[in-house]
Coordinates of C-alpha atoms in Angstrom, one line a residue:
M1205 CA -99.3 67.9 5.1
L1206 CA -96.1 68.8 4.6
A1207 CA -97.2 72.2 2.4
L1208 CA -99.0 73.4 5.5
F1209 CA -95.7 73.3 7.5
Q1210 CA -93.3 75.0 5.1
G1211 CA -90.6 77.0 6.5
E1212 CA -89.3 80.0 5.6
G1213 CA -86.1 78.8 3.6
T1214 CA -85.5 75.8 6.1
G1215 CA -87.7 73.3 4.5
P1216 CA -90.8 71.7 6.3
T1217 CA -91.1 72.4 10.2
V1218 CA -93.9 71.9 12.6
P1219 CA -93.8 74.8 15.3
S1220 CA -94.8 74.0 18.9
N1221 CA -97.9 75.6 18.6
W1222 CA -99.3 73.8 15.6
I1223 CA -102.4 72.3 17.5
E1224 CA -103.9 75.8 18.1
W1225 CA -103.8 76.4 14.3
P1226 CA -107.3 76.9 12.8
E1227 CA -106.2 74.0 10.3
S1228 CA -105.3 71.7 12.9
P1229 CA -109.1 70.3 13.7
G1230 CA -109.5 69.7 10.1
L1231 CA -106.3 68.0 9.6
M1232 CA -106.6 65.8 12.8
D1233 CA -110.2 64.9 11.5
S1234 CA -108.8 64.0 7.8
L1235 CA -106.0 62.1 9.5
C1236 CA -108.0 60.2 12.1
K1237 CA -110.4 59.1 9.1
F1238 CA -107.3 58.3 6.7
I1239 CA -105.3 56.1 8.7
P1240 CA -108.0 53.5 9.6
K1241 CA -109.2 53.5 6.0
Y1242 CA -106.0 53.3 4.2
F1243 CA -104.4 50.8 6.4
A1244 CA -107.5 48.8 7.4
G1245 CA -106.6 45.3 8.0
S1246 CA -102.8 46.0 7.8
E1247 CA -101.1 44.9 11.1
F1248 CA -98.0 46.8 10.0
Y1249 CA -97.5 50.0 8.1
G1250 CA -95.3 52.7 7.6
W1251 CA -93.6 55.5 5.3
K1252 CA -90.3 55.9 3.6
D1253 CA -89.6 59.5 3.7
P1254 CA -87.2 61.3 6.1
R1255 CA -89.6 64.3 6.2
M1256 CA -92.1 62.3 7.9
T1257 CA -89.7 62.7 10.9
I1258 CA -90.9 66.4 11.1
L1259 CA -94.6 65.6 10.8
L1260 CA -94.1 63.3 14.1
P1261 CA -96.1 66.0 16.6
P1262 CA -99.5 65.7 14.4
M1263 CA -98.8 61.9 13.8
L1264 CA -98.3 60.9 17.3
E1265 CA -101.6 63.1 18.1
V1266 CA -103.5 61.3 15.7
F1267 CA -102.0 57.8 17.2
R1268 CA -103.1 58.9 20.7
R1269 CA -106.5 59.7 19.5
L1270 CA -107.2 56.2 17.4
E1271 CA -105.8 54.9 20.7
C1272 CA -103.2 53.0 18.7
Q1273 CA -99.9 52.4 20.1
P1274 CA -97.2 53.2 17.6
H1275 CA -93.8 51.3 17.4
F1276 CA -91.1 53.0 15.3
L1277 CA -88.4 51.5 12.9
M1278 CA -86.1 54.1 12.2
P1279 CA -83.5 53.3 9.7
V1280 CA -80.3 55.7 9.7
R1281 CA -78.8 56.3 6.5
H1282 CA -75.4 57.7 6.0
P1283 CA -76.1 61.7 5.8
L1284 CA -73.7 61.8 2.7
D1285 CA -75.9 59.3 0.9
V1286 CA -78.9 61.4 1.7
A1287 CA -77.4 64.2 0.6
A1288 CA -76.5 62.7 -2.9
S1289 CA -80.0 61.5 -3.3
W1290 CA -81.5 64.9 -2.5
E1291 CA -79.3 66.7 -4.8
R1292 CA -80.5 64.2 -7.7
T1293 CA -84.1 64.3 -6.8
Y1294 CA -84.6 67.9 -5.5
G1295 CA -81.4 69.7 -6.5
V1296 CA -80.7 70.5 -3.1
Q1297 CA -76.9 71.3 -2.1
L1298 CA -74.7 69.5 0.1
K1299 CA -74.7 71.8 2.8
T1300 CA -78.5 72.4 2.9
S1301 CA -79.3 68.5 2.5
L1302 CA -76.8 67.9 5.6
S1303 CA -78.4 70.5 7.5
F1304 CA -82.1 69.0 6.9
W1305 CA -80.7 65.4 7.4
T1306 CA -79.5 66.8 10.8
R1307 CA -82.6 68.6 11.8
F1308 CA -85.0 65.7 10.8
M1309 CA -82.9 63.2 12.7
L1310 CA -82.3 65.2 15.9
T1311 CA -86.2 66.1 15.8
A1312 CA -87.0 62.7 15.4
L1313 CA -85.2 61.7 18.4
K1314 CA -86.5 64.3 20.5
D1315 CA -90.2 63.6 19.5
L1316 CA -89.5 59.9 20.0
Q1317 CA -88.1 60.0 23.3
G1318 CA -90.1 57.5 25.4
A1319 CA -91.7 55.9 22.4
D1320 CA -90.9 52.4 21.3
L1321 CA -88.3 53.0 18.8
F1322 CA -85.7 50.8 17.0
L1323 CA -83.0 52.5 15.2
C1324 CA -81.4 50.5 12.3
S1325 CA -78.7 50.9 9.5
F1326 CA -80.4 51.7 6.3
R1327 CA -77.9 49.5 4.4
D1328 CA -78.8 46.6 6.7
L1329 CA -82.4 47.0 6.1
L1330 CA -81.8 47.1 2.2
S1331 CA -79.5 44.1 2.2
D1332 CA -81.4 41.8 4.3
P1333 CA -84.7 43.0 5.4
R1334 CA -86.3 40.1 6.6
A1335 CA -83.3 39.6 9.3
T1336 CA -83.6 43.2 10.1
L1337 CA -87.1 43.5 10.6
E1338 CA -87.0 40.1 12.5
H1339 CA -84.7 41.3 15.0
Y1340 CA -87.0 44.5 15.3
L1341 CA -90.1 42.6 15.8
D1342 CA -88.6 40.2 18.4
G1343 CA -88.5 43.1 20.9
L1344 CA -92.2 44.0 20.3
P1345 CA -95.1 42.8 22.5
I1346 CA -97.0 41.3 19.6
A1347 CA -97.6 37.6 18.7
K1348 CA -95.1 35.6 16.6
R1349 CA -96.0 34.6 13.4
S1350 CA -94.7 31.4 11.4
D1351 CA -94.6 33.0 8.0

């Protein structure tokens, strides 16, 4: 999916008219089949990839078609930590990484306006995932579990 939306030197981006692209019906059909099949029986699922933030428009459309009410947990990692990671992993320079991080975060916040969104510290999530997730889950309209 990221390959479909490669930008011109600016990294992946989803244009506002993406739904009108000839590839979109096939992409939507594939995703609408993939999500239920891959996550069948899972009460919760997610992705850990900052680039997923730019794919929110297609994913929100998939959730709408699947009549699924998504809830979002967005760990916020310090941008210099992200830049160092991207430099090691992808060879991306600091200025470019910071530009991507800023765009990804602002795009996600814009696309998730009105959504059930919980922001948390990436470090908190790593240091005490149970407490961080319990704090988030306490705010959701779901049945409480004892485990």
